[in-house]
């Protein structure tokens, strides 16, 4: 018997088997992210630092909503930093009169309910477009009306907005457990993509913390949110002198009390005023015999407005009472009553198309800020 050859063969077998065992031990564990997807190896912080910016902290906040209360009843301040190393943070920059933000909110609510106990924190950074959106009570009522349960921080001076060099409503940033901004999305849409990234970051969190008790189920929160189709071809149109470039029968940028006469024909995507108005930098205030005409192409029409006391405004489309095409804020008589500082839903057509909207103000003192479309 050739003993040396046998010893060498056994040694080679032991080396091969040992190598296989070692290689298998180095494989990342498997988990589920909307299917049987292998979890990626956790990236080190040095490597992340080369690819992603670190999250900016909330600066000079003007109030907090939906945070725990102190013994005096005041909302407890929160920071992004307190969650680094513990949670995944979704920072959502929004403002409550923005229809794009309102259409995004159901997805945020769904993500919060599904993942809040799995390591996700959502912070709604409310940065106002209009002065009335700086009022704490207005924001509080809006969050309640929209069913928002996650923390909201008022950013009235735009300091945190500017720290992120942001220019859009809404905008979402995903901050991983190490405090890096690893995902950034502007505007509506990409809800599936965003949720998949949330799930990826939550699974990374479980690896970093060694927390095997937190599982991510196959079902997706976006599946439970009714889908909406944005069909608008008309742009936002502002009434205040700072941004009323679409004013067609007056001088854009001009402030003060002015009288307007309506023409016989109207161009599309042009703002027409009738009667007496006071034009301010942010809004146009109806004085007497006030009316508005706007020819648009969209499925839905909204307007941002307010008044010191309830004022009725008649809504007509293509020269007729709106009837079955009335938006949620218009009654069966075709009247919308305006008072609260918010977005009012005027028109909801069955499909997108070109129409002429006319508003007749029955009183004085209504302030109009902007038309938006859907």
Short mmCIF file of C-alpha atoms in Angstrom, two decimals:
data_model
loop_
_atom_site.label_atom_id
_atom_site.label_comp_id
_atom_site.label_asym_id
_atom_site.label_seq_id
_atom_site.Cartn_x
_atom_site.Cartn_y
_atom_site.Cartn_z
CA UNK A 1 0.00 0.00 0.00
CA UNK A 2 1.35 3.44 -0.94
CA UNK A 3 0.75 5.23 2.40
CA UNK A 4 2.14 8.65 1.34
CA UNK A 5 -0.27 8.81 -1.64
CA UNK A 6 -3.26 7.95 0.60
CA UNK A 7 -2.26 10.63 3.12
CA UNK A 8 -1.92 13.21 0.33
CA UNK A 9 -5.34 12.28 -1.13
CA UNK A 10 -7.05 12.52 2.24
CA UNK A 11 -5.38 15.85 2.83
CA UNK A 12 -6.64 17.20 -0.50
CA UNK A 13 -10.19 16.02 0.26
CA UNK A 14 -10.08 17.74 3.66
CA UNK A 15 -8.88 20.99 2.04
CA UNK A 16 -11.65 20.94 -0.60
CA UNK A 17 -14.42 20.22 1.92
CA UNK A 18 -13.06 22.86 4.27
CA UNK A 19 -12.99 25.40 1.47
CA UNK A 20 -16.62 24.70 0.55
CA UNK A 21 -17.71 25.08 4.17
CA UNK A 22 -15.81 28.36 4.48
CA UNK A 23 -17.26 29.82 1.29
CA UNK A 24 -20.81 28.92 2.34
CA UNK A 25 -20.23 30.60 5.69
CA UNK A 26 -19.40 33.84 3.88
CA UNK A 27 -22.72 34.09 2.00
CA UNK A 28 -25.06 36.87 3.09
CA UNK A 29 -28.29 35.73 4.77
CA UNK A 30 -31.43 35.73 2.64
CA UNK A 31 -34.56 37.69 3.43
CA UNK A 32 -37.63 38.89 1.61
CA UNK A 33 -38.10 42.24 -0.08
CA UNK A 34 -41.21 41.78 -2.19
CA UNK A 35 -39.89 38.32 -3.15
CA UNK A 36 -36.95 36.03 -2.43
CA UNK A 37 -34.20 38.62 -2.83
CA UNK A 38 -30.74 38.18 -1.39
CA UNK A 39 -29.83 40.93 1.07
CA UNK A 40 -26.81 42.93 0.01
CA UNK A 41 -23.69 42.98 2.14
CA UNK A 42 -23.76 45.99 4.42
CA UNK A 43 -21.67 48.83 3.01
CA UNK A 44 -19.15 50.37 5.38
CA UNK A 45 -19.45 54.00 6.46
CA UNK A 46 -16.17 54.93 4.77
CA UNK A 47 -17.49 53.65 1.45
CA UNK A 48 -20.84 55.38 1.99
CA UNK A 49 -19.11 58.66 2.72
CA UNK A 50 -17.63 58.58 -0.78
CA UNK A 51 -21.05 58.06 -2.41
CA UNK A 52 -23.63 59.88 -0.32
CA UNK A 53 -24.01 63.15 1.60
CA UNK A 54 -24.67 63.09 5.31
CA UNK A 55 -28.14 64.20 6.38
CA UNK A 56 -28.54 67.83 7.40
CA UNK A 57 -30.07 68.50 10.79
CA UNK A 58 -33.38 70.31 11.35
CA UNK A 59 -32.56 73.94 12.09
CA UNK A 60 -34.54 76.68 13.90
CA UNK A 61 -37.87 74.76 13.89
CA UNK A 62 -41.04 76.81 14.45
CA UNK A 63 -43.18 74.08 16.01
CA UNK A 64 -43.82 70.36 16.25
CA UNK A 65 -46.94 68.27 15.64
CA UNK A 66 -47.54 64.60 16.49
CA UNK A 67 -44.55 64.32 18.81
CA UNK A 68 -44.85 63.27 22.44
CA UNK A 69 -46.11 65.97 24.81
CA UNK A 70 -44.27 67.36 27.83
CA UNK A 71 -45.92 67.73 31.23
CA UNK A 72 -46.95 71.26 30.21
CA UNK A 73 -48.69 69.95 27.09
CA UNK A 74 -46.06 71.23 24.65
CA UNK A 75 -44.91 69.04 21.76
CA UNK A 76 -41.44 67.59 22.31
CA UNK A 77 -38.81 68.67 19.74
CA UNK A 78 -37.29 65.97 17.56
CA UNK A 79 -34.09 65.87 15.55
CA UNK A 80 -32.76 63.72 12.76
CA UNK A 81 -29.60 63.06 14.72
CA UNK A 82 -31.41 61.26 17.52
CA UNK A 83 -32.40 58.49 15.08
CA UNK A 84 -28.98 57.93 13.49
CA UNK A 85 -27.75 54.48 14.45
CA UNK A 86 -31.25 53.44 15.45
CA UNK A 87 -33.79 54.08 12.69
CA UNK A 88 -34.29 54.70 8.98
CA UNK A 89 -35.65 58.22 8.40
CA UNK A 90 -37.89 59.43 5.56
CA UNK A 91 -37.77 63.22 5.43
CA UNK A 92 -40.73 64.58 3.44
CA UNK A 93 -40.70 68.28 2.53
CA UNK A 94 -44.27 69.46 1.94
CA UNK A 95 -46.77 72.26 2.42
CA UNK A 96 -50.43 71.65 3.11
CA UNK A 97 -52.10 73.68 0.32
CA UNK A 98 -50.04 71.93 -2.36
CA UNK A 99 -52.16 69.43 -4.33
CA UNK A 100 -49.06 67.44 -5.30
CA UNK A 101 -48.26 67.04 -1.60
CA UNK A 102 -51.86 66.08 -0.82
CA UNK A 103 -51.78 63.34 -3.45
CA UNK A 104 -48.54 61.98 -1.95
CA UNK A 105 -49.82 61.92 1.65
CA UNK A 106 -51.84 58.65 1.39
CA UNK A 107 -48.63 56.81 0.48
CA UNK A 108 -46.74 58.35 3.39
CA UNK A 109 -49.57 57.41 5.74
CA UNK A 110 -49.53 53.84 4.43
CA UNK A 111 -45.75 53.52 4.81
CA UNK A 112 -45.89 54.89 8.32
CA UNK A 113 -48.56 52.44 9.43
CA UNK A 114 -46.77 49.47 7.85
CA UNK A 115 -43.18 50.17 8.85
CA UNK A 116 -43.24 52.35 11.99
CA UNK A 117 -42.75 49.27 14.18
CA UNK A 118 -40.03 47.92 11.90
CA UNK A 119 -37.60 50.80 12.23
CA UNK A 120 -38.97 53.57 9.97
CA UNK A 121 -39.44 57.15 11.14
CA UNK A 122 -41.20 59.69 8.89
CA UNK A 123 -40.67 63.39 9.52
CA UNK A 124 -42.84 65.80 7.57
CA UNK A 125 -40.93 69.04 7.15
CA UNK A 126 -43.65 71.62 6.53
CA UNK A 127 -42.09 74.51 4.59
CA UNK A 128 -44.78 77.07 3.66
CA UNK A 129 -45.47 78.43 0.20
CA UNK A 130 -47.87 81.10 1.49
CA UNK A 131 -47.90 83.21 4.66
CA UNK A 132 -51.02 81.53 6.06
CA UNK A 133 -49.17 78.23 6.01
CA UNK A 134 -46.87 79.55 8.72
CA UNK A 135 -49.74 79.55 11.21
CA UNK A 136 -49.37 76.60 13.58
CA UNK A 137 -53.13 76.07 13.98
CA UNK A 138 -53.62 75.95 10.22
CA UNK A 139 -50.95 73.27 9.85
CA UNK A 140 -52.34 71.33 12.83
CA UNK A 141 -55.84 71.29 11.32
CA UNK A 142 -54.43 70.25 7.94
CA UNK A 143 -52.52 67.30 9.42
CA UNK A 144 -55.67 66.16 11.21
CA UNK A 145 -57.76 66.57 8.06
CA UNK A 146 -55.24 64.55 6.04
CA UNK A 147 -54.93 61.79 8.63
CA UNK A 148 -51.22 62.37 9.25
CA UNK A 149 -49.96 60.57 12.37
CA UNK A 150 -46.19 60.88 11.90
CA UNK A 151 -44.22 63.85 13.31
CA UNK A 152 -44.42 67.18 11.50
CA UNK A 153 -41.91 70.01 11.95
CA UNK A 154 -42.65 73.60 10.91
CA UNK A 155 -39.83 75.12 8.85
CA UNK A 156 -41.26 78.63 8.48
CA UNK A 157 -37.95 80.35 7.80
CA UNK A 158 -36.87 77.80 5.13
CA UNK A 159 -33.65 77.14 7.05
CA UNK A 160 -33.82 73.35 6.77
CA UNK A 161 -35.20 73.60 3.22
CA UNK A 162 -32.13 75.68 2.32
CA UNK A 163 -29.77 73.32 4.14
CA UNK A 164 -30.91 70.61 1.72
CA UNK A 165 -30.74 73.08 -1.20
CA UNK A 166 -34.30 72.17 -2.04
CA UNK A 167 -36.54 73.95 -4.56
CA UNK A 168 -39.57 71.66 -4.81
CA UNK A 169 -42.77 70.52 -3.08
CA UNK A 170 -42.96 67.65 -2.32
CA UNK A 171 -39.51 66.09 -1.99
CA UNK A 172 -38.49 62.91 -0.19
CA UNK A 173 -35.10 62.01 1.24
CA UNK A 174 -34.33 58.57 2.68
CA UNK A 175 -31.68 58.59 5.40
CA UNK A 176 -30.13 55.25 6.28
CA UNK A 177 -29.18 53.98 9.73
CA UNK A 178 -25.72 55.54 9.41
CA UNK A 179 -27.14 59.00 8.69
CA UNK A 180 -26.48 59.16 4.94
CA UNK A 181 -28.99 60.46 2.37
CA UNK A 182 -29.10 57.44 0.05
CA UNK A 183 -32.30 58.23 -1.88
CA UNK A 184 -33.83 61.46 -3.17
CA UNK A 185 -37.09 61.85 -5.09
CA UNK A 186 -38.72 65.06 -6.34
CA UNK A 187 -42.49 65.42 -6.80
CA UNK A 188 -45.16 62.77 -7.08
CA UNK A 189 -44.78 59.23 -8.34
CA UNK A 190 -42.13 56.48 -7.98
CA UNK A 191 -44.06 55.08 -5.02
CA UNK A 192 -43.10 51.47 -5.67
CA UNK A 193 -39.47 52.43 -6.15
CA UNK A 194 -39.51 54.44 -2.92
CA UNK A 195 -41.09 51.64 -0.90
CA UNK A 196 -38.59 49.09 -2.21
CA UNK A 197 -35.78 51.39 -1.06
CA UNK A 198 -37.44 51.75 2.35
CA UNK A 199 -37.54 47.97 2.68
CA UNK A 200 -33.93 47.62 1.58
CA UNK A 201 -32.81 50.12 4.22
CA UNK A 202 -34.90 48.46 6.92
CA UNK A 203 -33.27 45.13 6.15
CA UNK A 204 -29.86 46.78 6.29
CA UNK A 205 -30.85 48.11 9.71
CA UNK A 206 -31.66 44.63 10.97
CA UNK A 207 -28.21 43.46 9.85
CA UNK A 208 -26.40 46.40 11.46
CA UNK A 209 -28.28 46.02 14.74
CA UNK A 210 -28.36 42.23 14.62
CA UNK A 211 -32.11 42.38 15.18
CA UNK A 212 -33.53 39.21 13.67
CA UNK A 213 -36.95 39.72 15.29
CA UNK A 214 -38.00 42.35 12.73
CA UNK A 215 -39.31 40.83 9.50
CA UNK A 216 -40.39 42.52 6.30
CA UNK A 217 -43.45 40.86 4.78
CA UNK A 218 -44.03 40.32 1.06
CA UNK A 219 -47.05 42.65 0.85
CA UNK A 220 -46.50 46.25 -0.19
CA UNK A 221 -48.20 49.26 1.35
CA UNK A 222 -48.59 50.94 -2.07
CA UNK A 223 -50.98 48.15 -3.08
CA UNK A 224 -53.56 49.48 -0.62
CA UNK A 225 -53.51 53.09 -1.91
CA UNK A 226 -55.95 54.01 -4.72
CA UNK A 227 -53.99 54.93 -7.84
CA UNK A 228 -54.40 58.39 -9.35
CA UNK A 229 -53.61 59.56 -12.86
CA UNK A 230 -52.37 63.11 -13.36
CA UNK A 231 -53.83 64.43 -16.61
CA UNK A 232 -53.19 68.17 -16.32
CA UNK A 233 -51.71 70.03 -19.26
CA UNK A 234 -52.26 73.48 -17.78
CA UNK A 235 -49.61 74.96 -15.46
CA UNK A 236 -50.11 76.47 -12.01
CA UNK A 237 -51.32 80.05 -12.21
CA UNK A 238 -50.74 82.58 -9.42
CA UNK A 239 -52.80 85.67 -8.57
CA UNK A 240 -50.28 87.71 -6.56
CA UNK A 241 -48.08 90.29 -8.26
CA UNK A 242 -44.90 88.35 -7.47
CA UNK A 243 -45.87 85.49 -9.78
CA UNK A 244 -48.91 86.48 -11.87
CA UNK A 245 -47.18 86.24 -15.25
CA UNK A 246 -50.30 84.57 -16.71
CA UNK A 247 -52.51 87.61 -16.06
CA UNK A 248 -53.79 88.40 -19.56
CA UNK A 249 -56.06 91.45 -19.17
CA UNK A 250 -53.89 93.47 -16.82
CA UNK A 251 -50.26 94.26 -16.06
CA UNK A 252 -48.39 91.36 -14.44
CA UNK A 253 -46.38 92.42 -11.40
CA UNK A 254 -48.46 95.53 -10.71
CA UNK A 255 -49.77 95.97 -7.15
CA UNK A 256 -52.67 97.95 -5.70
CA UNK A 257 -56.39 98.41 -6.41
CA UNK A 258 -57.30 97.87 -10.06
CA UNK A 259 -60.39 97.44 -12.24
CA UNK A 260 -60.56 94.78 -14.92
CA UNK A 261 -62.83 94.19 -17.90
CA UNK A 262 -63.34 90.70 -19.34
CA UNK A 263 -62.77 90.26 -23.10
CA UNK A 264 -65.14 88.37 -25.40
CA UNK A 265 -62.69 85.57 -26.10
CA UNK A 266 -60.15 83.87 -23.88
CA UNK A 267 -56.77 82.31 -24.52
CA UNK A 268 -55.94 78.99 -22.91
CA UNK A 269 -53.78 79.01 -19.77
CA UNK A 270 -54.30 82.72 -19.25
CA UNK A 271 -55.78 84.37 -16.14
CA UNK A 272 -58.59 86.89 -16.60
CA UNK A 273 -60.08 89.03 -13.83
CA UNK A 274 -63.31 91.01 -13.93
CA UNK A 275 -64.44 93.81 -11.61
CA UNK A 276 -62.47 95.54 -8.86
CA UNK A 277 -59.52 93.85 -7.15
CA UNK A 278 -56.61 94.70 -4.86
CA UNK A 279 -53.50 92.93 -6.08
CA UNK A 280 -51.01 92.04 -3.34
CA UNK A 281 -47.64 90.31 -3.75
CA UNK A 282 -49.06 86.94 -2.70
CA UNK A 283 -52.77 87.13 -3.60
CA UNK A 284 -55.55 89.05 -5.35
CA UNK A 285 -58.41 90.18 -3.10
CA UNK A 286 -61.91 90.61 -4.53
CA UNK A 287 -63.44 94.08 -3.95
CA UNK A 288 -66.66 94.35 -6.00
CA UNK A 289 -68.35 92.62 -8.96
CA UNK A 290 -65.35 90.29 -8.95
CA UNK A 291 -65.09 87.36 -11.33
CA UNK A 292 -62.39 85.05 -12.69
CA UNK A 293 -62.15 83.26 -16.04
CA UNK A 294 -59.57 80.61 -16.85
CA UNK A 295 -59.50 78.36 -19.91
CA UNK A 296 -57.66 75.16 -19.00
CA UNK A 297 -56.88 71.62 -20.12
CA UNK A 298 -57.07 69.11 -17.26
CA UNK A 299 -59.37 66.70 -15.48
CA UNK A 300 -59.52 68.45 -12.12
CA UNK A 301 -59.25 72.09 -10.98
CA UNK A 302 -58.24 73.39 -7.54
CA UNK A 303 -57.79 76.85 -6.12
CA UNK A 304 -55.99 78.11 -3.01
CA UNK A 305 -58.05 80.79 -1.27
CA UNK A 306 -59.27 82.20 2.05
CA UNK A 307 -61.45 84.92 3.55
CA UNK A 308 -62.05 86.53 6.94
CA UNK A 309 -65.70 85.48 6.87
CA UNK A 310 -67.59 82.89 4.79
CA UNK A 311 -68.06 84.10 1.22
CA UNK A 312 -69.95 82.25 -1.51
CA UNK A 313 -68.43 81.81 -4.96
CA UNK A 314 -70.46 80.50 -7.90
CA UNK A 315 -68.67 77.96 -10.09
CA UNK A 316 -69.47 77.57 -13.81
CA UNK A 317 -67.86 75.43 -16.48
CA UNK A 318 -68.31 76.21 -20.16
CA UNK A 319 -70.95 78.78 -19.24
CA UNK A 320 -73.11 76.35 -17.23
CA UNK A 321 -73.46 75.38 -13.54
CA UNK A 322 -70.96 72.61 -12.77
CA UNK A 323 -73.56 69.97 -11.84
CA UNK A 324 -72.08 66.46 -11.73
CA UNK A 325 -68.59 67.76 -12.49
CA UNK A 326 -68.46 69.68 -9.21
CA UNK A 327 -65.42 69.14 -7.01
CA UNK A 328 -65.67 67.99 -3.40
CA UNK A 329 -65.96 71.55 -2.02
CA UNK A 330 -68.77 72.65 -4.36
CA UNK A 331 -72.38 71.97 -3.32
CA UNK A 332 -75.24 70.77 -5.52
CA UNK A 333 -76.13 74.36 -6.35
CA UNK A 334 -72.69 74.99 -7.79
CA UNK A 335 -71.54 77.14 -4.85
CA UNK A 336 -68.29 76.89 -2.91
CA UNK A 337 -68.11 78.71 0.42
CA UNK A 338 -64.63 80.02 1.12
CA UNK A 339 -63.18 80.96 4.48
CA UNK A 340 -60.45 78.60 5.75
CA UNK A 341 -56.98 79.14 4.33
CA UNK A 342 -56.60 76.03 2.18
CA UNK A 343 -56.93 74.40 -1.21
CA UNK A 344 -60.52 74.10 -2.52
CA UNK A 345 -61.57 71.39 -4.98
CA UNK A 346 -63.67 73.01 -7.71
CA UNK A 347 -63.94 70.67 -10.72
CA UNK A 348 -63.72 66.91 -11.23
CA UNK A 349 -64.44 65.91 -14.83
CA UNK A 350 -64.73 62.29 -15.93
CA UNK A 351 -61.73 62.75 -18.22
CA UNK A 352 -59.18 65.36 -19.15
CA UNK A 353 -60.09 68.01 -21.70
CA UNK A 354 -60.28 71.70 -22.51
CA UNK A 355 -62.87 73.76 -20.63
CA UNK A 356 -63.54 77.33 -19.55
CA UNK A 357 -63.93 77.87 -15.82
CA UNK A 358 -65.71 80.93 -14.46
CA UNK A 359 -65.92 82.01 -10.81
CA UNK A 360 -68.36 84.71 -9.67
CA UNK A 361 -67.66 86.11 -6.21
CA UNK A 362 -70.80 86.88 -4.18
CA UNK A 363 -69.28 89.36 -1.78
CA UNK A 364 -65.99 91.01 -0.96
CA UNK A 365 -62.79 90.04 0.77
CA UNK A 366 -61.99 86.64 -0.73
CA UNK A 367 -58.26 86.25 -1.33
CA UNK A 368 -57.17 84.03 -4.23
CA UNK A 369 -53.62 82.69 -4.33
CA UNK A 370 -53.25 80.07 -7.08
CA UNK A 371 -54.95 77.71 -9.53
CA UNK A 372 -53.61 74.17 -9.71
CA UNK A 373 -54.72 71.29 -11.89
CA UNK A 374 -54.91 67.51 -11.89
#
